[in-house]
Coordinates of C-alpha atoms in Angstrom, one line a residue:
Chain A
M1 CA 0.0 0.0 0.0
Q2 CA 3.0 2.3 0.3
A3 CA 3.2 2.9 -3.5
T4 CA -0.5 3.9 -3.6
K5 CA -0.2 6.2 -0.6
A6 CA 2.9 7.8 -2.2
T7 CA 1.1 8.2 -5.5
A8 CA -1.8 9.9 -3.7
W9 CA 0.4 12.4 -2.0
I10 CA 2.6 13.1 -5.0
C11 CA -0.4 13.5 -7.4
A12 CA -2.1 15.8 -4.9
A13 CA 1.0 18.0 -4.7
I14 CA 1.3 18.1 -8.6
S15 CA -2.3 19.0 -8.9
L16 CA -1.9 21.8 -6.4
L17 CA 1.1 23.0 -8.3
C18 CA -0.8 23.0 -11.6
L19 CA -3.6 25.0 -10.0
T20 CA -1.1 27.5 -8.5
A21 CA 0.8 27.8 -11.7
G22 CA -2.4 28.2 -13.7
F23 CA -3.8 31.0 -11.6
G24 CA -0.3 32.5 -10.9
L25 CA 0.6 32.8 -14.5
A26 CA -2.5 35.0 -15.0
G27 CA -1.6 37.0 -11.9
H28 CA -4.3 35.6 -9.6
W29 CA -2.0 34.9 -6.7
E30 CA -5.1 34.9 -4.4
I31 CA -5.4 31.2 -5.1
L32 CA -2.4 30.8 -2.8
L33 CA -4.8 31.5 0.1
A34 CA -6.9 28.5 -0.9
I35 CA -4.1 26.0 -1.0
P36 CA -3.2 26.1 2.7
A37 CA -6.9 25.8 3.5
L38 CA -7.1 22.7 1.3
L39 CA -3.9 21.2 2.8
L40 CA -5.2 21.9 6.4
Y41 CA -8.5 20.3 5.6
G42 CA -6.8 17.3 4.1
F43 CA -4.4 17.0 7.1
L44 CA -7.1 17.3 9.7
T45 CA -9.4 14.7 8.1
R46 CA -6.6 12.3 7.1
K47 CA -7.6 9.8 9.8
I48 CA -11.3 9.7 8.9
A49 CA -12.1 6.6 7.0
G50 CA -14.6 7.0 4.2
T51 CA -15.0 8.7 0.9
A52 CA -16.3 12.0 2.1
T53 CA -13.1 13.9 2.7
A54 CA -11.3 12.9 -0.5
S55 CA -14.4 13.4 -2.6
L56 CA -15.1 16.8 -1.2
L57 CA -11.5 17.8 -2.1
L58 CA -11.9 16.5 -5.6
V59 CA -15.2 18.4 -6.1
L60 CA -13.5 21.6 -4.8
Y61 CA -10.5 21.1 -7.0
T62 CA -12.7 20.5 -10.1
L63 CA -14.7 23.6 -9.3
C64 CA -11.5 25.7 -9.1
A65 CA -10.3 24.2 -12.4
A66 CA -13.7 24.9 -14.0
L67 CA -13.6 28.5 -12.8
A68 CA -10.1 28.9 -14.1
L69 CA -11.2 27.6 -17.6
L70 CA -14.2 30.0 -17.5
A71 CA -11.7 32.8 -16.7
D72 CA -9.6 31.7 -19.8
L73 CA -6.7 30.6 -17.8
S74 CA -4.3 27.9 -19.1
P75 CA -6.5 24.8 -20.1
C76 CA -3.4 22.5 -20.3
L77 CA -2.5 23.1 -16.6
M78 CA -6.1 22.8 -15.5
I79 CA -6.8 19.5 -17.3
A80 CA -3.4 18.1 -16.1
G81 CA -4.2 19.3 -12.6
C82 CA -7.6 17.7 -12.7
S83 CA -6.2 14.4 -14.0
F84 CA -3.7 14.3 -11.1
A85 CA -6.4 15.2 -8.7
L86 CA -8.4 12.3 -10.0
V87 CA -5.4 9.9 -9.6
S88 CA -4.9 11.3 -6.0
W89 CA -8.6 10.8 -5.2
D90 CA -8.6 7.2 -6.5
S91 CA -5.4 6.3 -4.7
A92 CA -6.6 7.9 -1.5
L93 CA -9.8 5.7 -1.6
F94 CA -8.0 2.6 -2.8
S95 CA -7.3 1.4 0.8
F96 CA -11.1 1.2 1.4
P97 CA -12.6 0.5 -2.0
N98 CA -15.9 -0.5 -0.3
V99 CA -16.7 1.5 2.8
G100 CA -16.8 -0.9 5.7
N101 CA -14.4 -3.3 7.3
S102 CA -12.8 -4.5 4.0
T103 CA -9.1 -5.0 3.7
L104 CA -6.9 -6.5 1.1
H105 CA -5.4 -10.0 1.4
S106 CA -1.8 -11.1 1.1
S107 CA -1.6 -10.6 -2.7
S108 CA -2.2 -6.9 -2.2
Q109 CA 1.1 -6.1 -3.9
R110 CA -0.3 -7.6 -7.2
L111 CA -3.6 -5.9 -6.7
E112 CA -1.9 -2.6 -6.1
T113 CA 0.3 -2.9 -9.1
L114 CA -2.5 -3.8 -11.4
H115 CA -4.7 -1.1 -10.0
L116 CA -1.9 1.5 -10.6
R117 CA -1.4 0.2 -14.1
D118 CA -5.0 0.5 -15.0
L119 CA -5.2 3.9 -13.4
V120 CA -2.2 5.2 -15.4
I121 CA -3.6 3.9 -18.6
A122 CA -7.1 5.4 -18.0
I123 CA -5.9 8.8 -16.9
G124 CA -3.1 8.9 -19.4
L125 CA -5.5 8.2 -22.2
G126 CA -7.9 10.9 -20.9
L127 CA -5.1 13.4 -20.6
L128 CA -3.9 12.6 -24.1
L129 CA -7.3 12.9 -25.6
A130 CA -7.9 16.2 -23.8
L131 CA -4.6 17.6 -25.0
L132 CA -5.3 16.4 -28.5
G133 CA -8.7 18.1 -28.2
L134 CA -7.0 21.4 -27.3
N135 CA -4.6 21.3 -30.3
V136 CA -6.7 19.6 -33.0
R137 CA -9.5 21.5 -34.5
L138 CA -12.1 19.6 -36.5
H139 CA -14.9 21.3 -38.4
L140 CA -17.8 19.0 -38.4
P141 CA -21.2 19.6 -39.8
F142 CA -24.0 20.2 -37.3
G143 CA -25.9 17.1 -38.3
L144 CA -23.0 14.8 -37.6
V145 CA -22.3 16.5 -34.3
A146 CA -26.0 16.1 -33.3
G147 CA -25.9 12.4 -34.4
L148 CA -22.8 11.7 -32.4
A149 CA -24.3 13.5 -29.4
M150 CA -27.4 11.3 -29.7
L151 CA -25.3 8.2 -30.1
A152 CA -23.3 9.1 -27.0
A153 CA -26.5 9.8 -25.0
C154 CA -28.0 6.4 -26.1
G155 CA -24.7 4.6 -25.2
L156 CA -24.7 6.3 -21.9
Y157 CA -28.3 5.3 -21.2
R158 CA -27.8 1.7 -22.2
G159 CA -24.6 1.5 -20.2
L160 CA -26.2 2.9 -17.1
R161 CA -29.2 0.6 -17.5
Y162 CA -26.9 -2.4 -17.8
F163 CA -25.1 -1.5 -14.6
M164 CA -28.2 -0.6 -12.7
N165 CA -29.5 -4.1 -13.5
Chain B
M1 CA -23.1 1.7 -9.1
T2 CA -21.2 2.9 -6.1
R3 CA -21.0 6.4 -4.5
K4 CA -17.7 7.0 -6.4
M5 CA -19.5 6.5 -9.7
V6 CA -22.4 8.7 -8.7
L7 CA -19.9 11.5 -7.7
L8 CA -18.1 11.2 -11.1
A9 CA -21.3 11.2 -13.0
F10 CA -22.4 14.3 -11.2
L11 CA -19.1 16.0 -11.9
I12 CA -19.2 15.1 -15.6
L13 CA -22.8 16.2 -16.0
A14 CA -22.0 19.5 -14.2
M15 CA -19.0 20.1 -16.5
F16 CA -21.1 19.4 -19.6
L17 CA -23.9 21.7 -18.5
A18 CA -21.3 24.4 -17.6
A19 CA -19.7 24.0 -21.0
L20 CA -23.1 24.3 -22.8
L21 CA -24.1 27.4 -20.8
A22 CA -20.8 29.1 -21.0
R23 CA -20.1 27.8 -24.5
K24 CA -16.6 26.7 -23.5
G25 CA -15.3 23.6 -25.2
A26 CA -12.4 23.4 -22.7
L27 CA -14.8 22.4 -20.0
I28 CA -15.8 19.3 -21.9
L29 CA -12.2 18.5 -22.4
L30 CA -11.7 18.8 -18.7
S31 CA -14.2 15.9 -18.2
L32 CA -12.3 13.6 -20.6
P33 CA -10.0 12.1 -17.9
F34 CA -13.1 11.4 -15.8
L35 CA -14.8 9.7 -18.8
T36 CA -11.8 7.5 -19.6
Y37 CA -11.5 6.6 -16.0
I38 CA -15.1 5.4 -16.0
M39 CA -14.6 3.6 -19.3
M40 CA -11.6 1.7 -17.9
G41 CA -13.9 0.7 -15.0
V42 CA -16.5 -0.6 -17.5
F43 CA -13.9 -2.4 -19.5
R44 CA -12.4 -4.1 -16.5
F45 CA -15.7 -5.0 -14.9
P46 CA -16.1 -8.8 -15.1
P47 CA -18.7 -9.9 -17.7
E48 CA -19.7 -12.8 -15.5
V49 CA -19.3 -13.7 -11.9
K50 CA -18.5 -17.4 -11.5
L51 CA -17.1 -18.3 -8.1
R52 CA -17.0 -21.6 -6.3
A53 CA -16.9 -21.3 -2.6
V54 CA -16.3 -24.1 0.0
R55 CA -16.6 -23.5 3.7
A56 CA -14.1 -25.4 5.8
Q57 CA -14.6 -25.4 9.5
E58 CA -12.0 -26.4 12.1
R59 CA -14.8 -28.2 14.0
V60 CA -18.6 -28.6 14.0
C61 CA -18.9 -28.4 17.7
A62 CA -17.3 -26.1 20.2
S63 CA -17.7 -24.8 23.7
S64 CA -19.0 -21.4 24.4
G65 CA -16.2 -18.8 24.3
E66 CA -13.8 -21.3 22.6
P67 CA -12.1 -19.8 19.5
V68 CA -13.3 -21.4 16.2
E69 CA -11.4 -21.0 13.0
M70 CA -13.4 -20.6 9.9
S71 CA -12.1 -20.7 6.3
V72 CA -13.9 -20.1 3.1
H73 CA -12.0 -21.3 0.0
V74 CA -13.0 -19.6 -3.2
E75 CA -12.0 -20.3 -6.8
N76 CA -12.7 -18.1 -9.8
I77 CA -14.3 -20.5 -12.3
G78 CA -15.1 -17.7 -14.7
R79 CA -13.1 -16.8 -17.8
S80 CA -11.9 -13.4 -16.8
R81 CA -9.9 -11.8 -14.1
A82 CA -12.1 -10.2 -11.5
Y83 CA -12.0 -8.2 -8.3
F84 CA -14.1 -9.9 -5.6
G85 CA -15.1 -8.8 -2.3
L86 CA -16.2 -11.6 0.0
R87 CA -18.5 -10.8 2.9
D88 CA -19.3 -13.4 5.4
P89 CA -22.3 -12.5 7.6
L90 CA -21.6 -11.6 11.2
L91 CA -24.1 -13.7 13.2
P92 CA -25.5 -12.6 16.5
S93 CA -23.2 -13.0 19.5
M94 CA -20.2 -13.7 17.3
E95 CA -17.0 -11.9 18.2
L96 CA -14.1 -11.7 15.9
L97 CA -10.8 -12.7 17.4
E98 CA -8.5 -12.8 14.3
G99 CA -8.7 -12.1 10.6
Q100 CA -11.6 -10.4 8.8
F101 CA -15.2 -11.3 8.0
S102 CA -14.8 -9.5 4.7
Q103 CA -11.8 -9.3 2.3
N104 CA -11.1 -8.3 -1.2
F105 CA -9.4 -10.5 -3.7
L106 CA -8.1 -10.2 -7.2
L107 CA -8.5 -13.6 -8.9
S108 CA -7.4 -14.7 -12.3
P109 CA -9.4 -17.6 -13.9
G110 CA -8.8 -20.8 -12.0
E111 CA -7.0 -19.0 -9.1
K112 CA -8.0 -19.7 -5.5
A113 CA -8.0 -17.7 -2.4
T114 CA -9.1 -18.2 1.2
L115 CA -11.1 -16.0 3.5
K116 CA -10.0 -16.9 7.0
Y117 CA -11.0 -15.7 10.4
T118 CA -11.2 -16.8 14.0
F119 CA -14.2 -16.0 16.2
R120 CA -15.9 -17.0 19.4
A121 CA -19.6 -17.1 19.9
G122 CA -22.2 -17.6 22.6
R123 CA -24.2 -20.8 23.0
G124 CA -26.4 -21.7 20.1
R125 CA -26.7 -23.3 16.7
Y126 CA -25.2 -21.3 13.8
A127 CA -25.8 -22.0 10.2
W128 CA -24.4 -20.4 7.0
K129 CA -26.0 -21.0 3.6
S130 CA -23.9 -18.8 1.4
I131 CA -21.3 -16.1 1.3
R132 CA -21.9 -12.7 -0.2
V133 CA -19.8 -11.9 -3.2
L134 CA -19.3 -8.4 -4.5
A135 CA -17.7 -8.3 -7.9
T136 CA -16.2 -5.0 -8.8
D137 CA -13.8 -3.2 -11.2
P138 CA -10.4 -2.0 -10.1
F139 CA -11.7 1.5 -9.3
A140 CA -14.7 0.2 -7.4
L141 CA -17.1 2.1 -9.6
F142 CA -19.6 -0.7 -10.3
E143 CA -20.6 -3.5 -8.0
L144 CA -22.4 -6.7 -8.7
D145 CA -23.9 -8.2 -5.5
S146 CA -24.5 -12.0 -5.5
E147 CA -24.4 -14.9 -3.2
S148 CA -22.4 -18.0 -3.6
P149 CA -23.5 -21.2 -1.8
A150 CA -21.1 -22.1 1.0
A151 CA -23.0 -24.1 3.6
G152 CA -21.8 -24.6 7.1
K153 CA -23.1 -25.4 10.6
L154 CA -21.7 -24.9 14.0
L155 CA -23.0 -25.9 17.4
I156 CA -21.7 -23.9 20.3
R157 CA -22.3 -25.9 23.5
P158 CA -22.5 -24.5 27.0
E159 CA -19.3 -24.5 28.9
P160 CA -20.0 -26.6 32.1
D161 CA -18.5 -25.9 35.5
R162 CA -16.8 -28.8 37.1
L163 CA -18.8 -29.9 40.1
D164 CA -17.7 -32.1 42.9
H165 CA -19.6 -35.3 43.9
L166 CA -23.0 -34.4 45.4
P167 CA -23.9 -36.3 48.6
L168 CA -27.3 -37.6 47.4
R169 CA -29.2 -40.6 48.9
P170 CA -31.4 -41.9 46.1
Y171 CA -34.3 -44.2 46.9
I172 CA -33.4 -46.6 44.3
T173 CA -30.2 -47.5 42.5
R174 CA -29.3 -49.6 39.6
H175 CA -27.2 -52.6 40.7
I176 CA -24.1 -51.5 39.0
P177 CA -21.1 -50.1 41.0
G178 CA -21.2 -46.4 41.0
S179 CA -20.9 -43.4 43.4
M180 CA -24.3 -43.2 45.1
P181 CA -24.5 -44.8 48.6
T182 CA -27.2 -47.4 48.8
R183 CA -27.6 -48.0 52.5
L184 CA -26.7 -51.7 51.7
A185 CA -23.6 -53.4 52.9
G186 CA -21.1 -54.0 50.1
S187 CA -17.8 -53.1 48.6
G188 CA -17.9 -49.4 49.1
T189 CA -15.6 -47.0 50.9
T190 CA -18.1 -45.4 53.3
F191 CA -18.1 -47.1 56.8
L192 CA -21.6 -48.5 57.5
G193 CA -21.2 -50.6 60.6
V194 CA -19.7 -53.7 62.3
R195 CA -20.9 -57.3 62.2
E196 CA -19.7 -60.6 63.4
Y197 CA -17.0 -62.2 61.4
Q198 CA -18.2 -64.7 58.8
A199 CA -16.1 -67.3 57.0
G200 CA -14.6 -65.8 53.9
D201 CA -14.4 -62.2 55.1
P202 CA -11.0 -60.7 54.2
L203 CA -8.6 -60.1 57.1
R204 CA -8.1 -56.5 56.2
S205 CA -11.7 -55.8 57.0
L206 CA -11.4 -57.0 60.6
H207 CA -12.4 -54.4 63.2
W208 CA -9.4 -54.7 65.5
R209 CA -10.7 -52.5 68.3
M210 CA -13.9 -54.5 68.7
N211 CA -11.9 -57.7 68.5
A212 CA -9.7 -56.4 71.3
R213 CA -12.7 -55.6 73.4
H214 CA -14.3 -59.1 72.8
P215 CA -11.5 -61.6 72.9
R216 CA -13.7 -64.6 72.1
K217 CA -15.3 -63.2 69.0
L218 CA -14.2 -61.6 65.7
F219 CA -15.8 -58.6 64.1
T220 CA -15.7 -57.3 60.6
K221 CA -16.2 -53.7 59.3
V222 CA -19.1 -53.3 56.9
F223 CA -19.0 -50.7 54.1
E224 CA -21.8 -49.1 52.2
Q225 CA -22.2 -50.2 48.7
D226 CA -22.0 -47.4 46.1
E227 CA -24.1 -47.9 42.9
V228 CA -25.3 -45.8 40.0
T229 CA -28.6 -44.2 39.9
D230 CA -31.0 -42.5 37.6
I231 CA -31.1 -38.7 37.5
G232 CA -33.7 -36.5 35.7
L233 CA -32.8 -33.0 34.7
V234 CA -35.6 -30.5 33.9
L235 CA -34.5 -27.2 32.4
D236 CA -37.2 -24.6 32.7
A237 CA -37.0 -22.7 29.4
R238 CA -40.1 -20.6 29.9
S239 CA -39.9 -16.8 29.6
Q240 CA -38.3 -15.2 32.6
E241 CA -39.6 -11.7 32.7
I242 CA -36.5 -9.6 33.5
G243 CA -33.0 -10.2 32.2
R244 CA -34.2 -13.5 31.0
D245 CA -31.4 -14.3 28.5
S246 CA -28.6 -13.9 31.0
L247 CA -30.5 -15.9 33.7
F248 CA -31.5 -18.5 31.3
E249 CA -27.8 -18.9 30.3
H250 CA -27.0 -19.5 34.0
A251 CA -29.7 -22.1 34.1
V252 CA -28.4 -23.8 31.0
R253 CA -24.9 -23.8 32.3
A254 CA -26.0 -25.3 35.6
T255 CA -27.8 -28.1 33.7
A256 CA -24.8 -28.8 31.7
S257 CA -22.6 -28.9 34.8
L258 CA -24.9 -31.3 36.6
A259 CA -25.2 -33.6 33.6
E260 CA -21.4 -33.6 33.3
M261 CA -20.9 -34.5 36.9
F262 CA -23.6 -37.2 37.1
L263 CA -22.4 -38.8 33.8
R264 CA -18.8 -38.6 34.9
E265 CA -19.9 -40.8 37.9
S266 CA -21.5 -43.3 35.5
N267 CA -25.1 -42.5 36.4
R268 CA -27.9 -42.5 33.9
V269 CA -29.1 -39.0 33.1
G270 CA -32.3 -37.9 31.2
L271 CA -33.1 -34.4 30.3
L272 CA -36.3 -32.4 29.6
V273 CA -36.1 -28.9 28.2
Y274 CA -39.5 -27.5 29.4
G275 CA -40.7 -24.7 27.2
E276 CA -43.1 -23.9 24.5
K277 CA -41.4 -26.7 22.6
M278 CA -40.7 -29.7 24.9
V279 CA -37.3 -31.3 24.1
P280 CA -37.0 -34.7 25.8
L281 CA -33.8 -36.7 26.0
F282 CA -34.2 -40.2 27.2
P283 CA -31.9 -41.5 30.0
G284 CA -28.6 -42.8 29.1
S285 CA -25.0 -42.9 30.3
G286 CA -21.5 -42.4 29.1
R287 CA -19.9 -39.8 26.8
K288 CA -22.4 -40.2 24.0
Q289 CA -25.2 -39.3 26.4
L290 CA -23.1 -36.3 27.6
N291 CA -22.7 -35.2 24.0
R292 CA -26.5 -35.5 23.4
V293 CA -27.1 -33.4 26.5
Y294 CA -24.7 -30.8 25.4
N295 CA -26.2 -30.7 21.9
T296 CA -29.7 -30.4 23.3
L297 CA -28.7 -27.6 25.6
A298 CA -26.8 -25.8 22.8
Q299 CA -30.1 -25.5 20.9
A300 CA -32.3 -24.6 23.9
S301 CA -33.8 -21.2 23.9
A302 CA -36.1 -19.3 26.2
S303 CA -39.7 -19.4 25.0
R304 CA -43.2 -18.1 25.8
S305 CA -44.4 -18.8 29.3
I306 CA -46.7 -21.8 29.6
Q307 CA -48.1 -23.6 32.6
F308 CA -45.9 -26.0 34.5
E309 CA -48.8 -28.4 34.7
Y310 CA -47.4 -30.8 32.1
L311 CA -44.2 -31.4 34.1
D312 CA -45.4 -34.6 35.8
Y313 CA -46.8 -35.9 32.5
Y314 CA -43.4 -35.7 30.8
S315 CA -41.4 -36.7 33.9
S316 CA -43.4 -39.9 34.4
R317 CA -42.8 -40.9 30.8
L318 CA -39.2 -39.8 30.6
F319 CA -37.6 -40.5 33.9
P320 CA -37.5 -43.9 35.6
S321 CA -39.7 -44.4 38.6
R322 CA -38.5 -42.8 41.9
S323 CA -35.4 -41.3 40.2
I324 CA -34.1 -38.0 41.5
V325 CA -35.4 -35.1 39.5
F326 CA -33.4 -31.8 39.4
V327 CA -35.5 -28.9 38.3
I328 CA -33.4 -25.8 37.2
S329 CA -35.8 -23.0 37.1
A330 CA -35.8 -19.3 38.0
L331 CA -39.5 -18.8 38.3
G332 CA -40.8 -22.4 38.6
Y333 CA -41.2 -22.1 42.4
R334 CA -44.6 -20.5 41.9
E335 CA -46.3 -23.6 40.7
L336 CA -46.6 -25.7 43.8
S337 CA -49.1 -28.2 42.4
A338 CA -46.6 -29.4 39.8
Y339 CA -44.1 -30.2 42.4
E340 CA -46.6 -31.9 44.6
R341 CA -47.5 -34.3 41.8
L342 CA -43.9 -35.0 41.1
L343 CA -43.4 -35.9 44.8
A344 CA -46.6 -38.0 44.7
A345 CA -45.1 -39.9 41.8
G346 CA -42.2 -40.9 44.0
H347 CA -39.5 -38.6 42.6
P348 CA -37.3 -36.9 45.1
V349 CA -37.1 -33.4 43.8
V350 CA -34.2 -30.9 44.0
L351 CA -35.0 -27.4 42.8
I352 CA -32.1 -25.2 41.8
C353 CA -33.4 -21.7 41.6
P354 CA -31.1 -19.0 40.2
D355 CA -31.5 -15.9 42.3
L356 CA -33.6 -13.5 40.2
T357 CA -33.7 -10.8 42.8
G358 CA -29.9 -10.3 42.8
H359 CA -30.0 -10.4 39.0
V360 CA -32.7 -7.7 38.9
T361 CA -30.7 -5.4 41.1
E362 CA -27.7 -5.9 38.9
K363 CA -29.7 -5.2 35.7
L364 CA -31.6 -2.3 37.1
A365 CA -28.6 -0.6 38.8
G366 CA -29.2 2.7 37.0
H367 CA -33.0 2.6 37.3
T368 CA -35.3 3.6 40.1
V369 CA -36.8 0.5 41.6
H370 CA -39.5 1.1 44.1
S371 CA -38.0 -0.3 47.3
L372 CA -41.3 -1.6 48.6
A373 CA -42.0 -3.5 45.3
Y374 CA -38.6 -5.0 45.4
R375 CA -39.0 -6.0 49.0
A376 CA -42.4 -7.5 48.3
Y377 CA -41.0 -9.5 45.5
K378 CA -38.2 -10.9 47.7
L379 CA -40.7 -11.8 50.4
E380 CA -43.0 -13.6 48.0
R381 CA -40.1 -15.6 46.6
W382 CA -38.9 -16.4 50.1
V383 CA -42.4 -17.6 51.2
Q384 CA -42.8 -19.7 48.1
L385 CA -39.5 -21.3 48.4
H386 CA -40.3 -22.1 52.1
R387 CA -43.5 -23.7 51.0
L388 CA -41.6 -25.9 48.6
A389 CA -39.1 -26.8 51.2
N390 CA -41.9 -27.8 53.6
L391 CA -43.3 -30.1 50.9
G392 CA -40.1 -32.0 51.1
I393 CA -38.3 -30.5 48.1
R394 CA -34.6 -29.7 48.5
V395 CA -34.5 -26.1 47.4
I396 CA -31.2 -24.6 46.4
D397 CA -31.4 -20.8 46.2
W398 CA -28.5 -20.0 44.0
P399 CA -27.3 -16.4 43.8
V400 CA -25.7 -16.5 40.3
S401 CA -22.7 -14.5 41.4
Q402 CA -21.6 -17.5 43.5
A403 CA -20.1 -20.7 42.1
L404 CA -22.7 -23.4 41.8
N405 CA -20.3 -26.0 43.1
S406 CA -19.9 -24.4 46.5
V407 CA -23.6 -23.6 46.8
L408 CA -24.6 -27.2 46.0
R409 CA -22.1 -28.8 48.4
E410 CA -23.0 -26.4 51.2
T411 CA -26.8 -26.8 50.8
L412 CA -26.9 -30.5 50.2
A413 CA -24.6 -31.3 53.1
R414 CA -26.8 -29.3 55.4
T415 CA -29.9 -30.9 53.9
L416 CA -28.7 -34.3 54.7
S417 CA -27.7 -33.4 58.2
S418 CA -31.2 -32.0 58.9
H419 CA -34.6 -32.9 57.5
P420 CA -34.9 -33.6 53.7
G421 CA -36.8 -30.4 52.9
H422 CA -34.4 -28.0 54.4
M423 CA -33.9 -24.8 52.5
R424 CA -30.8 -22.8 52.3
R425 CA -31.1 -19.1 53.3

């Protein structure tokens, strides 16, 4: 579990750096006031088992990143920061994947490695697609976009129904 | 879907809405890592959950409070690697000593794992039908809850106290050497008297003092023959108003202790659990009978209150004629007529009455108990027990805070030295 814990802390630090850099480059150094507050909150609630603390921090971070994007700050830094925040959140919750008295058994090393591998693949792919999206501009006709949107909505609906059942 | 998934779905939806309202494509791009994260969860979620579970117990019977090791071996018989969470139910009065009731495993096809834990439990019969299996993805976004058959049974027997030999004088005995004095001359160890020497008497049994006093005659010591006898145990399992569980547990333990002691001394013991459901156990002796008694007591539970009227009906069919009947009851002293009929049928009766008044004061330590009500209750109990004692029943008023062994020895010794219906106060 050491690697996962280290990943959680390192990614949290990187995401905070991204947020600071994003706001700082645009001259909004007031964000530096929010960082100690987030760190203090994280420190004070580190012993509390459950998803609430980490999840609240992720929501707050995503809100900050969204506000930064609305204010036309660096999207690269914000997307990267959000991705690292997501990794940090997942790693923080990995020790209690199901809230309760669950623990991992002796092959936890293998479980941890595979989890980290899947996490890196998923977030790496997301980051890559987002960065591609920032740099590649496609001009699609409205009909195709509408069709794709409907297809995505249908897929999402079917997927959700599958998992709800 | 788990809470994690709900949170992510909420964040993605919020970002999409914000992007549409603000007409900012970058906000949609911000949600892409979240989407790929979910997609990876979907991709890694096992398409089918096929798990074979086998429950392996260290033993099927154990004593109350004794650690029991439980193992559940699972094997992934599906075709894909899957993350499983195994959750074994925590049954009432079970206390975990080591290990976990629930664990998570990552199992490749054909791979095996074991959920292992040690627990102790109170008296009773425990049964498992299945084990709960939660199949999930590596990020715990989706869960599939199912049950895999893994049957198991466990009987937790009462832990008996070791009792010393009770000085009883049964009316009838079985003519097999045992531990109960019979008032007949024989090959026992208790001195009975002296008689004139007869040819064939062993020299070591000569009474030298008498021989010295009467030089022309020889005298021999006579010992009392010890034989086995029949004992009937009646456990009153009827509802016992206040703090019944704890008091009932004391009664069960006392019954187990008596059965162990009498069977250890080779007597024949029968048992009747008297409650809403009558559980009779016909008389027998030896270790097998002791096991039967323990198993019956393990499953005994306090039930709805019914009349004690049927006691003689069962006892006359279950226990041999004129055998000693031990009634272990906290409230049974109220029904005098049942005891009268038992005595009329020729059974010497010993009533062991766990002290409810002491128990009530312990239970209601923080409550306001009206002192007059409490005093009236104690007086009523005392009067009723005296009535029983006057009937000729040996009453053992047992404060549960004291060891049963010492109370029994003290009371029965005093009873034998005075009249048979003496009551301990």
